mmCIF file of C-alpha atoms in Angstrom:
data_model
loop_
_atom_site.group_PDB
_atom_site.id
_atom_site.type_symbol
_atom_site.label_atom_id
_atom_site.label_comp_id
_atom_site.label_asym_id
_atom_site.label_seq_id
_atom_site.Cartn_x
_atom_site.Cartn_y
_atom_site.Cartn_z
ATOM 1 C CA MET A 48 0.000 0.000 0.000
ATOM 2 C CA ALA A 49 1.188 3.448 -0.811
ATOM 3 C CA ASP A 50 1.700 5.915 1.968
ATOM 4 C CA SER A 51 -0.990 8.583 1.671
ATOM 5 C CA LYS A 52 1.388 11.259 2.940
ATOM 6 C CA LYS A 53 3.782 12.769 0.429
ATOM 7 C CA LYS A 54 7.320 12.698 1.839
ATOM 8 C CA LYS A 55 9.085 16.042 1.915
ATOM 9 C CA TRP A 56 12.037 16.280 -0.488
ATOM 10 C CA THR A 57 15.106 17.306 1.517
ATOM 11 C CA GLU A 58 18.755 18.121 0.971
ATOM 12 C CA LYS A 59 19.755 14.490 1.480
ATOM 13 C CA HIS A 60 17.367 13.490 -1.322
ATOM 14 C CA ASP A 61 19.324 15.765 -3.668
ATOM 15 C CA TYR A 62 22.551 13.973 -2.742
ATOM 16 C CA ALA A 63 20.955 10.550 -3.257
ATOM 17 C CA TYR A 64 19.438 11.670 -6.554
ATOM 18 C CA LEU A 65 22.875 12.677 -7.871
ATOM 19 C CA PHE A 66 24.247 9.248 -6.923
ATOM 20 C CA LEU A 67 21.293 7.589 -8.656
ATOM 21 C CA CYS A 68 21.873 9.671 -11.807
ATOM 22 C CA ILE A 69 25.309 8.178 -12.313
ATOM 23 C CA ALA A 70 24.157 4.699 -11.350
ATOM 24 C CA VAL A 71 21.329 4.561 -13.914
ATOM 25 C CA ILE A 72 22.939 6.454 -16.802
ATOM 26 C CA ASP A 73 23.790 3.128 -18.461
ATOM 27 C CA GLY A 74 20.125 2.052 -18.371
ATOM 28 C CA LYS A 75 20.093 -0.136 -15.287
ATOM 29 C CA LEU A 76 20.663 0.046 -11.548
ATOM 30 C CA CYS A 77 22.895 -2.838 -10.509
ATOM 31 C CA GLU A 78 23.237 -4.177 -6.985
ATOM 32 C CA ALA A 79 26.938 -3.236 -6.729
ATOM 33 C CA GLU A 80 26.143 0.414 -7.473
ATOM 34 C CA GLN A 81 23.249 0.385 -5.018
ATOM 35 C CA GLU A 82 25.517 -1.044 -2.312
ATOM 36 C CA VAL A 83 28.004 1.821 -2.728
ATOM 37 C CA ILE A 84 25.168 4.386 -2.660
ATOM 38 C CA ARG A 85 23.611 2.764 0.435
ATOM 39 C CA LYS A 86 26.995 2.877 2.155
ATOM 40 C CA HIS A 87 27.380 6.602 1.531
ATOM 41 C CA MET A 88 23.760 7.519 2.171
ATOM 42 C CA GLY A 89 23.711 5.531 5.419
ATOM 43 C CA SER A 90 26.778 7.333 6.756
ATOM 44 C CA ARG A 91 26.472 9.750 9.658
ATOM 45 C CA PHE A 92 26.819 12.630 7.210
ATOM 46 C CA PHE A 93 23.691 11.765 5.212
ATOM 47 C CA GLY A 94 21.779 9.702 7.775
ATOM 48 C CA PHE A 95 19.500 7.894 5.315
ATOM 49 C CA SER A 96 17.838 4.818 6.751
ATOM 50 C CA THR A 97 17.746 1.663 4.638
ATOM 51 C CA ARG A 98 13.995 2.116 4.234
ATOM 52 C CA GLU A 99 14.306 5.759 3.162
ATOM 53 C CA TYR A 100 16.864 4.764 0.550
ATOM 54 C CA ALA A 101 14.721 1.852 -0.682
ATOM 55 C CA ASP A 102 11.685 4.151 -0.957
ATOM 56 C CA LEU A 103 13.698 6.675 -2.957
ATOM 57 C CA VAL A 104 15.042 4.022 -5.335
ATOM 58 C CA ARG A 105 11.556 2.586 -5.882
ATOM 59 C CA GLY A 106 10.140 6.042 -6.516
ATOM 60 C CA VAL A 107 12.900 7.683 -8.521
ATOM 61 C CA GLY A 108 14.999 4.871 -10.037
ATOM 62 C CA PRO A 109 12.527 3.679 -12.698
ATOM 63 C CA ARG A 110 11.770 7.256 -13.801
ATOM 64 C CA LEU A 111 15.470 8.044 -14.139
ATOM 65 C CA ILE A 112 16.053 4.905 -16.191
ATOM 66 C CA LYS A 113 13.061 5.694 -18.407
ATOM 67 C CA ARG A 114 14.320 9.240 -19.037
ATOM 68 C CA GLY A 115 17.685 7.933 -20.213
ATOM 69 C CA SER A 116 20.155 10.692 -20.857
ATOM 70 C CA GLY A 117 17.721 12.867 -22.816
ATOM 71 C CA PRO A 118 16.732 16.485 -22.244
ATOM 72 C CA GLU A 119 14.498 15.769 -19.220
ATOM 73 C CA PHE A 120 17.329 13.890 -17.519
ATOM 74 C CA VAL A 121 19.813 16.697 -18.226
ATOM 75 C CA GLN A 122 17.368 19.356 -17.006
ATOM 76 C CA GLN A 123 16.703 17.519 -13.730
ATOM 77 C CA PHE A 124 20.397 16.718 -13.273
ATOM 78 C CA ASN A 125 21.308 20.401 -13.679
ATOM 79 C CA LYS A 126 18.593 21.406 -11.201
ATOM 80 C CA ILE A 127 19.921 18.929 -8.626
ATOM 81 C CA CYS A 128 23.479 20.211 -9.113
ATOM 82 C CA ARG A 129 22.279 23.788 -8.531
ATOM 83 C CA ASN A 130 20.448 22.643 -5.387
ATOM 84 C CA LEU A 131 23.586 20.888 -4.151
ATOM 85 C CA MET A 132 25.709 23.985 -4.777
ATOM 86 C CA GLY A 133 23.317 25.864 -2.502
ATOM 87 C CA HIS A 134 23.435 23.146 0.152
ATOM 88 C CA MET A 135 27.237 22.982 0.142
ATOM 89 C CA ARG A 136 27.622 26.775 0.188
ATOM 90 C CA GLY A 137 30.988 26.729 -1.579
ATOM 91 C CA ASP A 138 32.484 24.009 0.646
ATOM 92 C CA GLN A 139 35.035 22.709 -1.865
ATOM 93 C CA GLY A 140 36.086 19.881 0.443
ATOM 94 C CA LEU A 141 32.536 18.568 0.479
ATOM 95 C CA MET A 142 32.183 19.005 -3.284
ATOM 96 C CA TYR A 143 35.432 17.088 -3.803
ATOM 97 C CA LEU A 144 34.171 14.318 -1.516
ATOM 98 C CA MET A 145 30.932 14.106 -3.532
ATOM 99 C CA LEU A 146 32.944 13.779 -6.748
ATOM 100 C CA ARG A 147 35.022 10.976 -5.215
ATOM 101 C CA HIS A 148 31.826 9.190 -4.156
ATOM 102 C CA LEU A 149 30.390 9.573 -7.667
ATOM 103 C CA CYS A 150 33.509 7.945 -9.095
ATOM 104 C CA GLU A 151 33.144 5.092 -6.628
ATOM 105 C CA VAL A 152 29.537 4.524 -7.757
ATOM 106 C CA ALA A 153 30.593 4.691 -11.418
ATOM 107 C CA VAL A 154 33.149 1.877 -11.113
ATOM 108 C CA ALA A 155 31.107 -0.325 -8.761
ATOM 109 C CA ASP A 156 29.689 -2.425 -11.614
ATOM 110 C CA GLY A 157 33.168 -3.273 -12.915
ATOM 111 C CA LYS A 158 33.246 -0.883 -15.849
ATOM 112 C CA VAL A 159 33.370 2.825 -16.629
ATOM 113 C CA SER A 160 31.045 3.950 -19.405
ATOM 114 C CA LYS A 161 31.401 7.133 -21.439
ATOM 115 C CA SER A 162 28.073 8.285 -19.994
ATOM 116 C CA GLU A 163 29.333 7.862 -16.424
ATOM 117 C CA PHE A 164 32.469 9.792 -17.314
ATOM 118 C CA LYS A 165 30.336 12.579 -18.824
ATOM 119 C CA ILE A 166 28.136 12.757 -15.695
ATOM 120 C CA VAL A 167 31.178 13.228 -13.444
ATOM 121 C CA GLN A 168 32.593 15.811 -15.868
ATOM 122 C CA ALA A 169 29.270 17.654 -15.862
ATOM 123 C CA THR A 170 29.202 17.580 -12.055
ATOM 124 C CA ILE A 171 32.726 19.017 -11.893
ATOM 125 C CA LYS A 172 31.578 21.818 -14.206
ATOM 126 C CA ALA A 173 28.338 22.393 -12.271
ATOM 127 C CA PHE A 174 30.327 22.595 -9.025
ATOM 128 C CA GLU A 175 32.637 25.119 -10.754
ATOM 129 C CA MET A 176 35.687 23.019 -9.928
ATOM 130 C CA GLU A 177 37.242 22.635 -13.419
ATOM 131 C CA SER A 178 40.208 24.855 -12.563
ATOM 132 C CA PHE A 179 41.481 22.654 -9.743
ATOM 133 C CA VAL A 180 40.053 19.148 -10.204
ATOM 134 C CA ALA A 181 41.088 16.677 -12.908
ATOM 135 C CA LEU A 182 39.171 13.524 -13.782
ATOM 136 C CA ARG A 183 41.290 10.451 -14.554
ATOM 137 C CA VAL A 184 40.028 7.178 -16.011
ATOM 138 C CA ASP A 185 41.894 3.902 -16.384
ATOM 139 C CA ARG A 186 39.522 1.567 -18.215
ATOM 140 C CA LYS A 187 41.911 -1.400 -18.035
ATOM 141 C CA ARG A 188 41.945 -1.248 -14.255
ATOM 142 C CA VAL A 189 38.337 -0.052 -14.047
ATOM 143 C CA ASN A 190 39.252 3.048 -12.127
ATOM 144 C CA MET A 191 37.955 6.607 -12.213
ATOM 145 C CA ARG A 192 39.143 9.225 -9.783
ATOM 146 C CA VAL A 193 39.281 12.946 -9.270
ATOM 147 C CA GLU A 194 42.560 14.618 -8.436
ATOM 148 C CA LEU A 195 43.246 18.048 -7.061
ATOM 149 C CA HIS A 196 45.729 20.180 -8.979
ATOM 150 C CA GLY A 197 46.881 23.788 -8.921
ATOM 151 C CA GLY A 198 44.552 26.650 -9.780
ATOM 152 C CA GLY A 199 41.365 27.864 -8.088
#
């Protein structure tokens, strides 16, 4: 049965939504990616309960997959990034941590797709971190990471 009360969308939902964006960009949401997201969302920082996360995935996951990477997806993704910029209030350490977590989700399924790479690149741009963060991918080792460099 569906809960008759509409749950309030909060800051932590924006964080989870960004994680889900990268997880579903390849058209599916695999268990390995979900495990990494659950780990981060269940941390003290985010405080998502297992049930809250499951409810979000059930509610949002199928819609994200259906949207694919088309205009609706891009529009919603950009909106979430703007929301997150407001939540983080210029905290570059937190933005860097989010980028590292996104990379971890991207490689969880054992491969790095071009779409996942593009999502992390777009997040770096949305967070206005291009001048001091570099994105590195090693497809042979299935590794994607962000690195700080001079600038900014």
